[in-house]
XYZ file of C-alpha atoms in Angstrom:
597
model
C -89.028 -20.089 -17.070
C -85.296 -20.613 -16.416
C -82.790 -19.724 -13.391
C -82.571 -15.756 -13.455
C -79.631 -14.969 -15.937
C -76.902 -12.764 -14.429
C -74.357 -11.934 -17.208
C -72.364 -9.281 -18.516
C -74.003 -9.353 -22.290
C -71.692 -5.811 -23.394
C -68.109 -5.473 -24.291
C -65.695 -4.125 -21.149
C -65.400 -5.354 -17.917
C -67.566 -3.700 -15.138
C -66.663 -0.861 -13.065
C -64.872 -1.068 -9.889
C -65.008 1.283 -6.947
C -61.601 2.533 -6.011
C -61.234 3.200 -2.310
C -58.449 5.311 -1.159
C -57.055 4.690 2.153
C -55.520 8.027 3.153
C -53.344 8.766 5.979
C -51.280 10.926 8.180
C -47.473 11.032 6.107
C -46.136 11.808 8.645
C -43.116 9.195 10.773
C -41.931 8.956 14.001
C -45.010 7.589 15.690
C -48.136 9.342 13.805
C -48.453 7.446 10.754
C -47.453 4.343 12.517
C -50.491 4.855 14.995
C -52.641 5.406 11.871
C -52.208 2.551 9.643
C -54.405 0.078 11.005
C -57.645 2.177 11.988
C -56.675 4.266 8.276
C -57.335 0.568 6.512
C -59.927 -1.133 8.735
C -61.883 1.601 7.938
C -61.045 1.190 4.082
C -61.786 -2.577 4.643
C -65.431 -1.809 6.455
C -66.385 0.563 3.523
C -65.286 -1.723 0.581
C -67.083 -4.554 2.996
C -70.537 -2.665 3.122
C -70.474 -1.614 -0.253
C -70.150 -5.227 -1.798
C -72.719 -6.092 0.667
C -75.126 -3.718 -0.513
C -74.607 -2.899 -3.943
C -74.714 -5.041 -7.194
C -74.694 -3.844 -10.538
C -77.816 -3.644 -13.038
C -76.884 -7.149 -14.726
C -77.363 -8.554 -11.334
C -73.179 -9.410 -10.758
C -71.787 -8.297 -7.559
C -70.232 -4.891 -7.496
C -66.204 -4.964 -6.698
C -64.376 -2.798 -4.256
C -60.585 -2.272 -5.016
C -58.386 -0.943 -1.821
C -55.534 0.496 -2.981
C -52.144 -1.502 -1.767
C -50.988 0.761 1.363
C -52.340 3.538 2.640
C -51.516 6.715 0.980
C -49.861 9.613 3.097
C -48.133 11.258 -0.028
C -48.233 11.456 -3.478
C -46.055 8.613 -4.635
C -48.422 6.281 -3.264
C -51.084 8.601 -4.461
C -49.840 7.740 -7.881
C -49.286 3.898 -7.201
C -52.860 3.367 -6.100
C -54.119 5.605 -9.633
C -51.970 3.334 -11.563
C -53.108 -0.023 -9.557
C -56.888 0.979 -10.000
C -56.614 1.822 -13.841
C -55.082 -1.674 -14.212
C -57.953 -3.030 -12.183
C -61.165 -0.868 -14.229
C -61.949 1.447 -10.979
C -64.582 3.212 -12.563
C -65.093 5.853 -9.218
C -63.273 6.350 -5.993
C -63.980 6.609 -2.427
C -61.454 8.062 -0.384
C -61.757 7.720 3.763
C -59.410 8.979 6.300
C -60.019 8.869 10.117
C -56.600 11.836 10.278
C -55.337 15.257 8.937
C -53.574 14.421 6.042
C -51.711 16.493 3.107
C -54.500 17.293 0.405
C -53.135 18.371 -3.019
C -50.452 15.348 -2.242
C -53.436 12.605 -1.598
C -56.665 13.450 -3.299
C -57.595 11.650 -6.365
C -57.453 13.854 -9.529
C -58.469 11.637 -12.152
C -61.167 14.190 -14.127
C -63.317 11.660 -15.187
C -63.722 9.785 -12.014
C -66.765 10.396 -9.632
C -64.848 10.816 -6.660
C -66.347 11.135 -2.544
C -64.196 11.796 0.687
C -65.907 10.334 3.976
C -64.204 11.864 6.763
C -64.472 10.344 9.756
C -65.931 12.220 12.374
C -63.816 11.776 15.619
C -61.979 13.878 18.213
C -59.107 11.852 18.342
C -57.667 13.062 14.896
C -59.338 15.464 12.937
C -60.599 13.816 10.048
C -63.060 16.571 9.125
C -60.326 19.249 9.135
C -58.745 17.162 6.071
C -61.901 16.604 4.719
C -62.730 20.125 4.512
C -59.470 21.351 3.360
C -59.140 18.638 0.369
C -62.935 19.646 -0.568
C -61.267 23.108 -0.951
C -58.546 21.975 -2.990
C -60.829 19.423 -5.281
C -63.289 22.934 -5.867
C -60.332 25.025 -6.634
C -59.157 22.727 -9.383
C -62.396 22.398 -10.493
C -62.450 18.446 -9.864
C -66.288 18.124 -8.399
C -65.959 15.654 -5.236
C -68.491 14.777 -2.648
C -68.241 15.009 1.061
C -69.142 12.301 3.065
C -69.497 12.899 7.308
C -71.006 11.628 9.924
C -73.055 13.765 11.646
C -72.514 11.730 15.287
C -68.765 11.580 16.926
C -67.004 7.868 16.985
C -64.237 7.211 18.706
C -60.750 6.768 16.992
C -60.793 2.912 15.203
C -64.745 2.381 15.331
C -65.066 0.511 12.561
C -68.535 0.433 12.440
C -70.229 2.869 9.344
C -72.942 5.262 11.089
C -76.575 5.275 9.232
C -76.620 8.694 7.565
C -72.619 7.840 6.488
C -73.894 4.216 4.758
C -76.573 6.215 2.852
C -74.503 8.662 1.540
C -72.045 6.261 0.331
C -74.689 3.998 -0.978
C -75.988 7.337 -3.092
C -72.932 8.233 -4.510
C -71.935 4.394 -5.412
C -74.689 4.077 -7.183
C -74.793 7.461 -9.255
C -70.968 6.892 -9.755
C -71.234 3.299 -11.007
C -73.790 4.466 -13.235
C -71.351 7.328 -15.117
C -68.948 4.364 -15.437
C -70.946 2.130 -16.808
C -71.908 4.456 -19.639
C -68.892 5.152 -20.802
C -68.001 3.545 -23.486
C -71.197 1.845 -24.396
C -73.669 2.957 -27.430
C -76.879 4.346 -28.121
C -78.195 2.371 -31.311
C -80.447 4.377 -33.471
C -82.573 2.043 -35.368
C -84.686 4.323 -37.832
C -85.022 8.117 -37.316
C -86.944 11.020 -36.358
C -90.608 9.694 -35.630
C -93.488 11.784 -36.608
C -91.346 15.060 -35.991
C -90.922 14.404 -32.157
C -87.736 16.798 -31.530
C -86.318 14.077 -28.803
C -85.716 11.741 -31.554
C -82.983 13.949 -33.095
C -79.762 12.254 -32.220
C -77.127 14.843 -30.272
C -74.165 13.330 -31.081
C -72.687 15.900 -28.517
C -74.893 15.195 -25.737
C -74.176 11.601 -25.642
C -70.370 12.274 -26.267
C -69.808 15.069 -23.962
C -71.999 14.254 -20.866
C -72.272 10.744 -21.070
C -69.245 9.356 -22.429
C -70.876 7.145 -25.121
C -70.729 6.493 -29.093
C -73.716 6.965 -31.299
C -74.825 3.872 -33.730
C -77.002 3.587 -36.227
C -79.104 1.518 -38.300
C -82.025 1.595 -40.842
C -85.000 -0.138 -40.343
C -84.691 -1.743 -43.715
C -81.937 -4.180 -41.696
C -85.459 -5.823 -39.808
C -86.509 -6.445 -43.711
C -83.236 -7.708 -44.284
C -82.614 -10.036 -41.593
C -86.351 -11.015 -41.532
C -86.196 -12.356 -45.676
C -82.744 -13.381 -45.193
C -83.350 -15.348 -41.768
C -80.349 -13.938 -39.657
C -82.060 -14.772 -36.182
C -81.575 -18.230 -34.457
C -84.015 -20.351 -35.524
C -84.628 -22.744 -32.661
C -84.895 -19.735 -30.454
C -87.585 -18.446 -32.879
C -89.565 -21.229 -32.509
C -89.116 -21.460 -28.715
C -89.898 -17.239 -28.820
C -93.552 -18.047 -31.212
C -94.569 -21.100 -29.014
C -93.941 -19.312 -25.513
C -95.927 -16.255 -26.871
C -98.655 -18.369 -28.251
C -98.877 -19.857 -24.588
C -98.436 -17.232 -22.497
C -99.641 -13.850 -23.938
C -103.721 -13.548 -24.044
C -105.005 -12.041 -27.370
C -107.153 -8.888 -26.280
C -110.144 -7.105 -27.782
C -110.059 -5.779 -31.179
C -111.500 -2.475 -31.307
C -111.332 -1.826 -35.275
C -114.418 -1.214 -37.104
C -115.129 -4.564 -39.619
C -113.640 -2.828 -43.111
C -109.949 -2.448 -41.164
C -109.900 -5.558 -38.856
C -107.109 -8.037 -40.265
C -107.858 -11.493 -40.849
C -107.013 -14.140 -38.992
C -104.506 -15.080 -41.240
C -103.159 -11.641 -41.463
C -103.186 -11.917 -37.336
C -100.780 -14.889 -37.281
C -98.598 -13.844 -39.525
C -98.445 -10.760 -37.848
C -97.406 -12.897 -34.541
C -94.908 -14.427 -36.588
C -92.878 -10.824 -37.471
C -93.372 -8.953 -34.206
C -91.420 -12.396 -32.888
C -88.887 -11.995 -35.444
C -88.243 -8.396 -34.739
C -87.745 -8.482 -31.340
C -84.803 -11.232 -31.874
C -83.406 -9.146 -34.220
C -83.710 -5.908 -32.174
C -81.897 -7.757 -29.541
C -79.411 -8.860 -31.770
C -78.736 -5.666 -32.867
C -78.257 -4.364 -29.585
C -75.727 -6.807 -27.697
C -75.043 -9.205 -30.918
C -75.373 -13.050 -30.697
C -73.071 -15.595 -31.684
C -75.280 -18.165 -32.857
C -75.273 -15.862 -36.040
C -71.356 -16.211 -36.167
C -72.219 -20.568 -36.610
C -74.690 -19.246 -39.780
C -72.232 -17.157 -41.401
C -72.903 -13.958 -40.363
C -69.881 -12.792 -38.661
C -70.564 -9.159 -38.756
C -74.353 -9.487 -37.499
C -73.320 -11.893 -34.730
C -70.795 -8.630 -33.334
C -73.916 -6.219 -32.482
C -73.519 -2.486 -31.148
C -73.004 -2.677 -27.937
C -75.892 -0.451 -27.058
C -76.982 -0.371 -23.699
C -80.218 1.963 -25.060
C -81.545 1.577 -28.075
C -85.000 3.455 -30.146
C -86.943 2.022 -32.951
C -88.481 4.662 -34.920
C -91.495 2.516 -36.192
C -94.271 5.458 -36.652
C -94.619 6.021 -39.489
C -92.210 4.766 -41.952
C -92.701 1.273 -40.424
C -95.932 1.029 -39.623
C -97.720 1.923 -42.474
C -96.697 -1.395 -43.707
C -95.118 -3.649 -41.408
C -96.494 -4.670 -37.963
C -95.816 -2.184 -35.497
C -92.471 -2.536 -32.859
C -95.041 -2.694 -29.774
C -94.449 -6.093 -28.835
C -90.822 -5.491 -29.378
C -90.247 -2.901 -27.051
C -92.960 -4.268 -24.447
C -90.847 -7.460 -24.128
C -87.958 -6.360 -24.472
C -87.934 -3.574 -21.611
C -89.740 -6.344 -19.233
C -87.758 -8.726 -17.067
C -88.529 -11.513 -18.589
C -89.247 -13.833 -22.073
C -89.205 -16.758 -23.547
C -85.328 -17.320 -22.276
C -86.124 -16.967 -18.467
C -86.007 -13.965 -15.904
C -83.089 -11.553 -16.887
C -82.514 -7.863 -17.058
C -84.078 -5.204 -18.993
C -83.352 -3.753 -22.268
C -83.948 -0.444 -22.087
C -85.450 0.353 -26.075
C -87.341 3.487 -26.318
C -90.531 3.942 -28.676
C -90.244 6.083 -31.325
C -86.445 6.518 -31.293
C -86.465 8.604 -28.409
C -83.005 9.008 -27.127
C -83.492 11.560 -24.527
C -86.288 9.591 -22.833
C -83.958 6.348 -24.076
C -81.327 7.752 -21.816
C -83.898 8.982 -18.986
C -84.715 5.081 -19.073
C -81.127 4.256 -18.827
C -80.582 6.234 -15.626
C -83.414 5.114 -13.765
C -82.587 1.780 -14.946
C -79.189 2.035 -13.382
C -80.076 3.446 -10.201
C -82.918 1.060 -9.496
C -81.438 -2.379 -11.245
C -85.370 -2.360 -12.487
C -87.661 -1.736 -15.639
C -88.784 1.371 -16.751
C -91.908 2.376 -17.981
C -91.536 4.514 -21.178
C -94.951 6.882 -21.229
C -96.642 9.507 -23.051
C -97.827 12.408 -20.532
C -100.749 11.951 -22.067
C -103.572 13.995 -19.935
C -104.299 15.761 -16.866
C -107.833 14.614 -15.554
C -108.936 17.593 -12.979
C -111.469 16.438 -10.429
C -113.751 18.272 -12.243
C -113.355 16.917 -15.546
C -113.819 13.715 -14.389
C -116.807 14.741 -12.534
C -118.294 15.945 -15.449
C -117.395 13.055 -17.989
C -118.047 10.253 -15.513
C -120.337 12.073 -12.683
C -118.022 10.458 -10.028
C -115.721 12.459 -7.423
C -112.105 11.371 -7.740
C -111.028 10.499 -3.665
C -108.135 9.809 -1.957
C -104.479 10.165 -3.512
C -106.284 11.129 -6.885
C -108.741 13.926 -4.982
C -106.719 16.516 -6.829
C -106.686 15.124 -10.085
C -104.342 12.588 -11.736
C -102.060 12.261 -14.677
C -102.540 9.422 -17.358
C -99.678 7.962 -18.319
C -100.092 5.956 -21.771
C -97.736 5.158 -23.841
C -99.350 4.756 -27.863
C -98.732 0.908 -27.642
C -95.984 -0.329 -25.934
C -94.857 -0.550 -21.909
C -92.762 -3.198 -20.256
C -94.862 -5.611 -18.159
C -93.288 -5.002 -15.081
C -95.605 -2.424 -15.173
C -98.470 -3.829 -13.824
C -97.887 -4.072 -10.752
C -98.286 -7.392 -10.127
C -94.693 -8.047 -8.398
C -94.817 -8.041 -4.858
C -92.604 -6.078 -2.053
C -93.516 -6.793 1.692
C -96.730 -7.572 0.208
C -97.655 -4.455 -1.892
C -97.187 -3.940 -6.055
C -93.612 -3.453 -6.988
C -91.241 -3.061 -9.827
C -88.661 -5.244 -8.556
C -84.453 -6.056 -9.810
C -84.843 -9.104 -12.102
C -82.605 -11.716 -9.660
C -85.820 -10.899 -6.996
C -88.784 -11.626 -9.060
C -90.251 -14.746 -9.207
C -91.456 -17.491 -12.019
C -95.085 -16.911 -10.339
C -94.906 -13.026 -10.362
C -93.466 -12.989 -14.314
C -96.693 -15.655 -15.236
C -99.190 -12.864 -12.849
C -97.255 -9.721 -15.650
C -98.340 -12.064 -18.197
C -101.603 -12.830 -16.688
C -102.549 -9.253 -16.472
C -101.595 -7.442 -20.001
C -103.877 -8.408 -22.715
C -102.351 -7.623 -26.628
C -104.617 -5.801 -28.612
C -104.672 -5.804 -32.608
C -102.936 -3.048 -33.294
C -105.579 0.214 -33.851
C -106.180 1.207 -37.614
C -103.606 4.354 -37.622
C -100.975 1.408 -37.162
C -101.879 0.173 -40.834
C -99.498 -2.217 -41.115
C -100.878 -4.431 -37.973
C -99.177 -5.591 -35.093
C -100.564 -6.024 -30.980
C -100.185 -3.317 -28.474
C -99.717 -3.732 -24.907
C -102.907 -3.735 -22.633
C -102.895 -3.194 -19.246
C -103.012 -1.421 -16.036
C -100.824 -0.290 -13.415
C -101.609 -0.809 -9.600
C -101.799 1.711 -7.460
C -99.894 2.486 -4.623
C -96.507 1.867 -5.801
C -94.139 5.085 -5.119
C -93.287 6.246 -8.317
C -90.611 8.777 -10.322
C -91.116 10.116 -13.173
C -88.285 11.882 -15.102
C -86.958 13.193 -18.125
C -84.011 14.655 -19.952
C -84.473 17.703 -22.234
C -82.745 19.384 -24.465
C -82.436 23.181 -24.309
C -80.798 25.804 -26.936
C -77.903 27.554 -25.187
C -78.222 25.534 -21.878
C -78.006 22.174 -23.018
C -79.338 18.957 -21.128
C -82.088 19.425 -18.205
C -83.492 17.189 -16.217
C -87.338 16.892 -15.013
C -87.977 14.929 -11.566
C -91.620 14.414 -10.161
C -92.154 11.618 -7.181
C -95.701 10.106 -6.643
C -97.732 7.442 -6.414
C -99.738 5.129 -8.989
C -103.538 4.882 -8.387
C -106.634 3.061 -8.900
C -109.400 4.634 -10.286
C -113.044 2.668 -9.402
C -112.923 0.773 -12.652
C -116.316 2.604 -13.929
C -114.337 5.742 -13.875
C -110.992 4.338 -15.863
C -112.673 2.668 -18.553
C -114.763 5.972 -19.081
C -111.505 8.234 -19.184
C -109.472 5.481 -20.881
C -112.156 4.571 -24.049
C -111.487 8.517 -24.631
C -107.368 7.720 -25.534
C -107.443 4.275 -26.413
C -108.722 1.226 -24.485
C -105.700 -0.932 -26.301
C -102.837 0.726 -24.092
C -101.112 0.532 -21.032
C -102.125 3.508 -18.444
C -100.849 4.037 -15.339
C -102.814 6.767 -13.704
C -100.094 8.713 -11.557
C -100.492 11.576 -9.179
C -96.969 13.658 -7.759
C -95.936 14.275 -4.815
C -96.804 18.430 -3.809
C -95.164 21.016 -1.981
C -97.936 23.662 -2.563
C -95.450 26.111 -4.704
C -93.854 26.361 -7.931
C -94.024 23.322 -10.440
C -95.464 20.962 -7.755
C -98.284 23.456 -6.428
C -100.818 21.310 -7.865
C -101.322 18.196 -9.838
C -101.869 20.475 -12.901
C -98.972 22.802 -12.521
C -96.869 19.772 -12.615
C -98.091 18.265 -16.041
C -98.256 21.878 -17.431
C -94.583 22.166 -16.478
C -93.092 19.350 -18.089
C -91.280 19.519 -21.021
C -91.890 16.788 -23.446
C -94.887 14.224 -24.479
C -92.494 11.757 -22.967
C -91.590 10.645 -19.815
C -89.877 7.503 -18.046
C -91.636 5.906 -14.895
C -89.240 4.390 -12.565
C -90.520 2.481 -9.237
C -89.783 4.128 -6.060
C -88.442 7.479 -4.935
C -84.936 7.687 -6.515
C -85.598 11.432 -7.391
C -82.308 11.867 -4.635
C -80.151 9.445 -7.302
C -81.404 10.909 -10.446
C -79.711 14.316 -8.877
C -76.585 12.415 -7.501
C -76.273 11.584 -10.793
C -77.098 14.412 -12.879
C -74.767 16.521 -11.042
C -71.547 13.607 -11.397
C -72.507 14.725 -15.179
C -73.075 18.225 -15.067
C -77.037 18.599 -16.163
C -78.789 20.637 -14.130
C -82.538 19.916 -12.853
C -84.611 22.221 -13.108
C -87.767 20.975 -11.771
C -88.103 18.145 -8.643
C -90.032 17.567 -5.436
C -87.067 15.958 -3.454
C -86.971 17.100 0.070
C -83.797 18.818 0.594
C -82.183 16.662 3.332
C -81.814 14.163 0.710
C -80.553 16.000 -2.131
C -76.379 15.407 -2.363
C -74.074 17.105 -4.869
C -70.300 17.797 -4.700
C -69.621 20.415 -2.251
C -68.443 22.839 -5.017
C -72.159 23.339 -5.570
C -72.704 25.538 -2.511
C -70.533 27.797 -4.037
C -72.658 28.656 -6.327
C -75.298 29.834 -4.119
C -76.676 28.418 -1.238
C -79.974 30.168 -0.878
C -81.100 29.656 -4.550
C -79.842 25.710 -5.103
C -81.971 25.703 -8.694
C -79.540 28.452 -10.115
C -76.237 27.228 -8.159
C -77.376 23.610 -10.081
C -77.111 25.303 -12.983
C -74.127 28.284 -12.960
C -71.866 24.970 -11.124
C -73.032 22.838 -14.449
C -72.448 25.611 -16.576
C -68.921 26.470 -15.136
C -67.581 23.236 -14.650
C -68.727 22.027 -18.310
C -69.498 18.418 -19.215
C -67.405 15.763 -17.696
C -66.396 14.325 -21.257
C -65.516 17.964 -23.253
């Protein structure tokens, strides 16, 4: 495989984070005394958060300061002019003083925006911090507050722990509303099989996340297929690498609907084709420009994507599992690079669940059915084994009907132990041990027109989050959280529960994190609670980011097992009702609208 590819492959340059040196206006000794502890402490934030933070393409994330520090509101208004030039995406605005609020504070409406107030005794940074959270909630321009919870003395430049988390949590969540913006959601085919999330909401992309809506048939695969608009070479390099490196699995079809070999090749030979030309639809490719095809070469700029496949597709044609398996991995015939994020069965609400963990985490996502929940005992009684451990209460099976990125498996390594990992970290040898572990079936006989699905297992052990966006008439978009872990059942006990959905799919058996009330009592109340046959697997706990994020966009959560010292929301959130933070997350969504409207 090739060097890891770190590249901007949409149209617009990348966000920037803004930060806003503000200061003390006032002459005659105060401001003077301010200026240099007022920027170092610009300077250490923009310094940690280029340290720390790089963007989901793998580039390095830029920090903007703005010129001088800003005691008023002509310099208030240089700085917004300076970072619109620049593509400041969110700002961060930090102030060791008392300084004049509705004369400083950024109030660009569509920018994320956080205040870290220094906490010192010197000058009273938290008293401005305080008073411009006031005026950002009575404007109704959400901001977050960021503040120490430990005393420094005046010019510390050092950033406390609990101060570099926050801002790390908000950077992330803010570069992800930027980064949005402006990109598409392509649409190739329609509704599958009636599955509501499938339904394109024009307004729901438009209004909370700032994107455009495109659209193709899936007659343009035919097209492009007979026509041979794809790159050549890089078909040939794509058939021979998957020949190599991806292990044919079992066919489970009875004789009278097993393909023939013949029929099996040729079938390699589209499900090749398509995924080039799914790409290519997605971020274009200029090798089609050399061939003539101008238009084709442009793409859609879609960041997510959904092929509708069942059934229109794949009652004839081979079925988009390989597609979408490959394409949401980390890596193909090219080299290590990031993910695509392509849902199955044109599902743009788990498309865009994808997207967000996908943003947050710089990793894969796993798109899933929530297929079953497996009480102890039910499994007891099918396989006369005791689940133990993590999985004593039960577990959820998470299989998607074909497809899951590769990542998946497990088989990338974190301080020793199965991870989902950012592209630029994983290795040649853990991409070959993905490979190594997923076996592609022959498609099962419901997919008539052929095709291989995806095959494989997820390791336990890895903290997991699983999430999903909903959509709900007269509330609009809701979000689902649930943290866990993946487990290992004793193999006995998965192929027993896994011949009774289909042996030819990727599971991951997962089992949430409880609190003992509400959604998360038990293991059952959770999968009873969720709201779609959907659901996107992200590695690690980012349940806190999801809500970062959700908030910056004004969709309320209504279910997730995040322990409250890590939830963080704009301070206009409180309020809304501090004893019952469900309903404030709501009535503050509801009142301050969608960012976008």
């Amino acid at each position: 495989m090739s060097q890891h590819a770190m590249t901007n492959r949409l149209q617009g340059d990348l966000p920037k984070i803004g930060i806003r040196p503000v200061i003390d206006g006032r002459r005659g000794g105060i401001r003077e005394s301010l200026e240099e502890p007022t920027m170092n402490m610009a300077k250490a934030c923009a310094r940690f958060l280029s340290e720390n933070l790089r963007h989901s393409n793998g580039l390095p994330v830029e920090c903007v300061i703005a010129d001088t520090t800003i005691g008023g509101v002509a310099e208030a208004a240089r700085t917004a002019e300076k970072f619109r030039k620049e593509g400041v995406g969110l700002t961060i605005t930090v102030t060791p003083s008392w300084c004049y609020p509705l004369e400083t504070i950024d109030t660009d409406p569509l920018q994320p925006k956080a205040i870290w107030g220094f906490n010192g005794t010197e000058r009273p940074g938290a008293v401005y911090l305080a008073s411009a959270m006031g005026a950002h909630n009575q404007k109704g321009l959400p901001a977050f507050s960021i503040y120490g919870k430990d005393v420094q003395d005046i010019g510390d430049s050092t950033i406390p722990a609990d101060v570099q988390a926050k801002l790390l949590q908000f950077a992330k969540a803010g570069l992800a509303v930027a980064t949005m913006r402006g990109k598409s959601y392509l649409a190739m085919g329609t509704v599958s099989m009636g599955i509501a999330g499938c339904i394109v909401d024009e307004t729901f992309f438009q209004e909370y996340l700032g994107m455009r809506n495109e659209y193709v048939d899936m007659s343009e695969f035919v097209r492009r297929m007979e026509r041979e608009i794809y790159d050549k070479d890089e078909y040939a390099r794509a058939l021979a690498w998957t020949k190599e490196n991806c292990r044919i699995g079992a066919d489970v079809n009875p004789p009278e609907l097993t393909r023939t070999a013949e029929q099996k090749e040729q079938d390699w030979e589209t499900v090749v084709k398509m995924t080039l030309i799914a790409r290519d639809l997605m971020i274009g490719n200029p090798k089609l420009a050399d061939m003539g095809f101008e238009e084709e070469a442009m793409g859609h700029n879609a960041i997510a994507a959904g092929f509708q496949g069942q059934r229109a597709w794949t009652d004839h044609f081979p079925n988009g599992d390989f597609m979408e398996a490959i394409l949401t991995s980390s890596f193909d015939w090219n080299g290590i690079r990031e993910p695509y994020m392509l849902a199955t069965e044109n599902d743009n609400l788990n498309a865009v669940t994808m997207l967000f963990g996908h943003l947050l985490t710089d990793s894969a996502q796993i798109f899933a059915d929530v297929r079953t929940y497996w009480s102890p005992e039910a499994v007891k009684r099918v396989t006369g084994q005791e689940l133990t451990g993590a999985a004593a209460g039960g577990v959820i099976h998470l299989i998607n009907s074909g497809p899951a990125a590769l990542d998946g498996t497990g088989e990338q390594l974190l301080n020793g132990q199965p991870a989902m990992k950012p592209f630029w970290d994983i290795t040649e040898q853990e991409a070959k041990a993905c490979l190594d572990a997923t076996l592609w079936c022959p498609a099962v006989d419901f997919f008539r027109g052929g095709g291989y699905s995806t095959d494989f297992t997820t390791r336990g052990g890895m903290p997991m989050t699983m999430a999903r966006i909903n959509l709900i008439k007269g509330v609009g978009p809701v979000l689902q959280i649930a943290e866990g872990y993946s487990v290992e059942l004793p193999p006995e006990v998965h192929d027993t529960l896994d011949q009774r959905s289909n042996p030819t799919w990727p599971t991951t058996w997962f089992v949430p994190n409880l609190t003992g009330e509400g959604a998360f009592k038990d293991v059952y109340s959770v999968m009873n609670h969720w709201g779609s046959n959907h659901c996107a697997v992200s590695y690690g706990h980012v349940g806190a980011g999801l809500i970062t994020l959700a908030s910056m966009l004004r969709i309320p959560v209504c279910m997730h097992n995040v322990p409250d010292e890590q939830v963080f929301r704009p301070t206009v959130w409180t309020a809304f009702g501090v004893n019952e933070p469900t309903g404030a997350d709501y009535r503050a969504c509801a009142a301050l609208g969608p960012i976008y409207r």
